[in-house]
Amino acid sequence: KAGVTQTPRYLIKTRGQQVTLSCSPISGHRSVSWYQQTPGQGLQFLFEYFSETQRNKGNFPGRFSGRQFSNSRSEMNVSTLELGDSALYLCASSPQGRVSYEQYFGPGTRLTVT
Amino acid sequence: QQQVKQSPQSLIVQKGGISIINCAYENTAFDYFPWYQQFPGKGPALLIAIRPDVSEKKEGRFTISFNKSAKQFSLHIMDSQPGDSATYFCAASGPPGGKLIFGQGTTLQVKP
């Protein structure tokens, strides 16, 4: 099976712009979670989607949003970018149904905000 | 209560030695404890995971030891190899799942 894919792999944006990142989960996986990874804060949970519904949400401002489509593909959006949003954004998919545990990560999208 | 504390921050081990990384948690609702390995430029890769009804789980050279009463768990890498040099993260999750709380990571260097 193909792994989790994320596009684009690299992005450079200017402060104030918005950005959309895409994630395709492993075939058959219905849960998709997003994480932000920075050297200072480590890996932090953003949100999780299951069957097109947000099931869990981390402590990030409303500028961070996401959605999931009927084919389980997911997108996350960051509006009004700030310099501190520069990070590696990771998507993870999980095979379980109602309860998701094992998560498999994609390679990430490296976002640089200038 | 949502934190997972990981130590040490960095670790240097000789080839063939044992690498030990420790994690502690507070939230007793956590019921799934995975370890991830991350190489530079890559996403974290699931190494091994354990649930609280088991005190130890072994997969190849990797072993998780779990102490439910102390709310601690650790990763042991036996016969450490230079190819094991990476950053290791412990994590925890509880119902309904989908949200992993990660430790701060341990950078492991295995010297030849």
Coordinates of C-alpha atoms in Angstrom, one line a residue:
Chain A
K1 CA 0.0 0.0 0.0
A2 CA 1.1 3.5 -0.7
G3 CA 1.9 5.6 2.4
V4 CA 0.5 8.9 3.4
T5 CA 1.2 11.6 0.8
Q6 CA 1.3 15.3 1.5
T7 CA 1.4 18.1 -1.0
P8 CA 3.2 20.3 -1.5
R9 CA 6.4 19.3 0.2
Y10 CA 7.8 22.8 0.5
L11 CA 6.1 26.2 0.6
I12 CA 7.3 29.7 1.1
K13 CA 4.6 32.3 1.9
T14 CA 4.6 35.9 3.0
R15 CA 3.2 37.1 6.3
G16 CA -0.6 37.8 6.0
Q17 CA -1.2 35.3 3.2
Q18 CA -3.1 32.1 3.5
V19 CA -2.1 28.6 2.7
T20 CA -3.8 25.3 2.0
L21 CA -2.0 21.9 2.6
S22 CA -3.2 18.6 1.3
C23 CA -3.1 15.1 2.7
S24 CA -4.0 11.8 1.1
P25 CA -4.3 9.0 3.7
I26 CA -3.3 5.4 3.3
S27 CA -6.0 3.6 1.3
G28 CA -8.8 2.4 3.6
H29 CA -7.9 4.7 6.5
R30 CA -10.7 6.9 7.6
S31 CA -9.1 9.1 10.3
V32 CA -6.7 11.9 9.5
S33 CA -4.9 13.9 12.1
W34 CA -2.7 17.0 11.6
Y35 CA 0.3 18.0 13.7
Q36 CA 2.7 21.0 13.7
Q37 CA 6.4 20.3 14.4
T38 CA 8.8 23.1 15.4
P39 CA 12.2 22.9 17.2
G40 CA 10.8 24.9 20.1
Q41 CA 7.4 23.3 20.7
G42 CA 8.0 19.9 19.3
L43 CA 5.1 17.9 17.9
Q44 CA 1.7 19.5 18.6
F45 CA -1.7 18.2 17.7
L46 CA -3.8 20.4 15.5
F47 CA -7.0 18.5 14.8
E48 CA -8.4 15.1 13.7
Y49 CA -11.1 14.3 11.2
F50 CA -13.1 11.1 11.0
S51 CA -15.8 10.5 8.4
E52 CA -15.7 14.2 7.4
T53 CA -16.3 15.4 10.9
Q54 CA -13.8 17.1 13.2
R55 CA -13.5 14.7 16.2
N56 CA -10.7 16.3 18.1
K57 CA -9.1 19.8 18.2
G58 CA -5.9 21.0 19.7
N59 CA -5.1 24.4 21.2
F60 CA -4.4 26.4 18.1
P61 CA -6.1 29.7 17.1
G62 CA -9.0 29.8 14.7
R63 CA -6.7 30.8 11.8
F64 CA -6.0 27.0 11.6
S65 CA -8.8 25.0 10.1
G66 CA -9.3 21.8 8.2
R67 CA -11.7 19.6 6.5
Q68 CA -12.0 16.1 5.2
F69 CA -13.6 14.9 2.0
S70 CA -15.8 11.8 1.4
N71 CA -12.7 10.0 0.0
S72 CA -10.9 10.6 3.4
R73 CA -8.5 13.1 1.8
S74 CA -7.9 16.1 4.0
E75 CA -6.9 19.7 3.7
M76 CA -5.7 22.2 6.3
N77 CA -5.8 25.9 5.9
V78 CA -3.9 28.6 7.7
S79 CA -5.1 32.1 7.2
T80 CA -3.3 35.4 7.9
L81 CA 0.0 33.7 8.2
E82 CA 2.4 34.8 10.9
L83 CA 6.2 34.3 11.1
G84 CA 5.6 31.8 14.0
D85 CA 3.6 29.5 11.7
S86 CA 6.8 28.4 10.0
A87 CA 7.0 24.7 10.8
L88 CA 6.8 21.2 9.4
Y89 CA 3.1 20.3 9.1
L90 CA 2.5 16.6 9.4
C91 CA -0.5 14.5 8.5
A92 CA -1.2 11.1 9.9
S93 CA -3.8 8.5 9.0
S94 CA -5.2 5.8 11.1
P95 CA -7.0 2.5 10.1
Q96 CA -9.3 2.2 13.0
G97 CA -13.0 3.0 12.9
R98 CA -14.6 4.6 15.9
V99 CA -11.4 4.6 18.0
S100 CA -8.2 5.6 16.3
Y101 CA -4.9 4.6 17.7
E102 CA -2.1 3.6 15.3
Q103 CA -1.2 6.6 13.3
Y104 CA 1.1 6.6 10.2
F105 CA 2.7 9.9 9.3
G106 CA 3.4 11.4 5.9
P107 CA 6.7 13.2 5.0
G108 CA 5.2 16.6 5.9
T109 CA 5.0 20.0 4.3
R110 CA 7.7 22.4 5.2
L111 CA 6.1 25.9 5.4
T112 CA 8.3 28.9 5.6
V113 CA 6.7 32.3 6.3
T114 CA 8.8 35.4 5.5
Chain B
Q1 CA -2.2 16.6 32.9
Q2 CA -1.9 16.3 29.2
Q3 CA 1.9 16.4 29.1
V4 CA 4.2 13.6 28.4
K5 CA 7.7 14.2 29.8
Q6 CA 10.6 12.5 27.9
S7 CA 14.3 12.1 29.0
P8 CA 17.1 12.4 28.2
Q9 CA 17.0 15.1 25.6
S10 CA 20.1 13.6 23.9
L11 CA 21.9 10.4 24.1
I12 CA 25.2 9.0 22.8
V13 CA 25.8 5.3 22.8
Q14 CA 28.5 3.1 21.4
K15 CA 27.7 0.6 18.7
G16 CA 26.4 -2.6 20.3
G17 CA 25.3 -0.9 23.5
I18 CA 21.8 -0.4 24.9
S19 CA 20.0 2.8 24.4
I20 CA 17.3 3.7 27.0
I21 CA 14.8 6.5 26.7
N22 CA 12.2 7.2 29.4
C23 CA 8.8 8.9 29.4
A24 CA 6.3 9.8 32.1
Y25 CA 2.7 10.8 31.9
E26 CA 0.0 12.1 34.3
N27 CA -3.3 11.4 32.6
T28 CA -4.6 8.0 33.7
A29 CA -7.1 8.0 30.8
F30 CA -4.2 7.4 28.4
D31 CA -4.4 3.8 27.1
Y32 CA -2.1 3.7 24.2
F33 CA 1.7 4.4 24.2
P34 CA 3.6 4.4 20.9
W35 CA 7.2 5.2 20.1
Y36 CA 8.2 7.0 16.9
Q37 CA 11.5 7.3 15.1
Q38 CA 12.2 10.3 12.9
F39 CA 15.1 10.8 10.5
P40 CA 16.0 14.3 9.3
G41 CA 13.6 15.4 6.5
K42 CA 11.2 12.5 7.1
G43 CA 8.0 12.1 9.0
P44 CA 7.9 10.1 12.2
A45 CA 7.7 6.4 11.7
L46 CA 5.8 4.1 14.1
L47 CA 8.3 1.8 15.8
I48 CA 6.4 -0.1 18.5
A49 CA 3.4 0.6 20.8
I50 CA 2.0 -0.8 24.0
R51 CA -1.3 -0.8 25.9
P52 CA -1.4 -0.6 29.8
D53 CA -2.6 -4.2 30.2
V54 CA 0.9 -5.4 29.2
S55 CA 4.1 -4.7 31.1
E56 CA 6.6 -5.4 28.2
K57 CA 6.5 -5.7 24.5
K58 CA 9.4 -6.7 22.3
E59 CA 9.8 -6.3 18.5
G60 CA 13.3 -7.2 17.3
R61 CA 15.8 -5.1 19.0
F62 CA 13.2 -2.7 20.3
T63 CA 11.5 -3.3 23.7
I64 CA 8.9 -1.1 25.5
S65 CA 8.7 -1.5 29.3
F66 CA 5.6 -0.2 30.9
N67 CA 5.0 0.6 34.6
K68 CA 1.3 1.5 35.1
S69 CA 1.6 2.3 38.8
A70 CA 4.5 4.7 38.2
K71 CA 2.9 6.1 35.0
Q72 CA 6.2 5.6 33.2
F73 CA 7.3 3.8 30.1
S74 CA 10.6 3.4 28.4
L75 CA 12.1 2.3 25.1
H76 CA 15.2 0.0 25.1
I77 CA 17.2 -0.4 21.9
M78 CA 19.4 -3.4 22.2
D79 CA 22.6 -3.8 20.2
S80 CA 22.4 -0.2 19.0
Q81 CA 23.6 0.4 15.5
P82 CA 24.8 3.6 13.7
G83 CA 21.6 3.4 11.6
D84 CA 19.6 3.8 14.7
S85 CA 20.8 7.4 15.0
A86 CA 17.7 9.5 14.8
T87 CA 15.2 11.4 17.0
Y88 CA 12.9 9.2 19.1
F89 CA 9.5 10.4 20.4
C90 CA 7.3 8.8 22.9
A91 CA 3.6 9.6 22.8
A92 CA 0.3 8.8 24.5
S93 CA -3.3 8.7 23.5
G94 CA -6.7 8.0 25.1
P95 CA -10.3 7.6 24.1
P96 CA -11.6 8.4 21.5
G97 CA -8.2 8.3 19.9
G98 CA -6.9 10.4 17.1
K99 CA -4.9 12.7 19.3
L100 CA -1.3 11.9 20.2
I101 CA 0.4 13.8 22.9
F102 CA 4.2 13.7 22.2
G103 CA 7.2 13.9 24.4
Q104 CA 9.8 16.5 23.5
G105 CA 12.0 13.9 21.7
T106 CA 15.4 12.3 22.3
T107 CA 18.2 12.7 19.8
L108 CA 20.2 9.4 19.7
Q109 CA 23.7 9.2 18.3
V110 CA 25.2 5.7 18.0
K111 CA 29.0 5.9 17.5
P112 CA 30.7 3.3 15.4

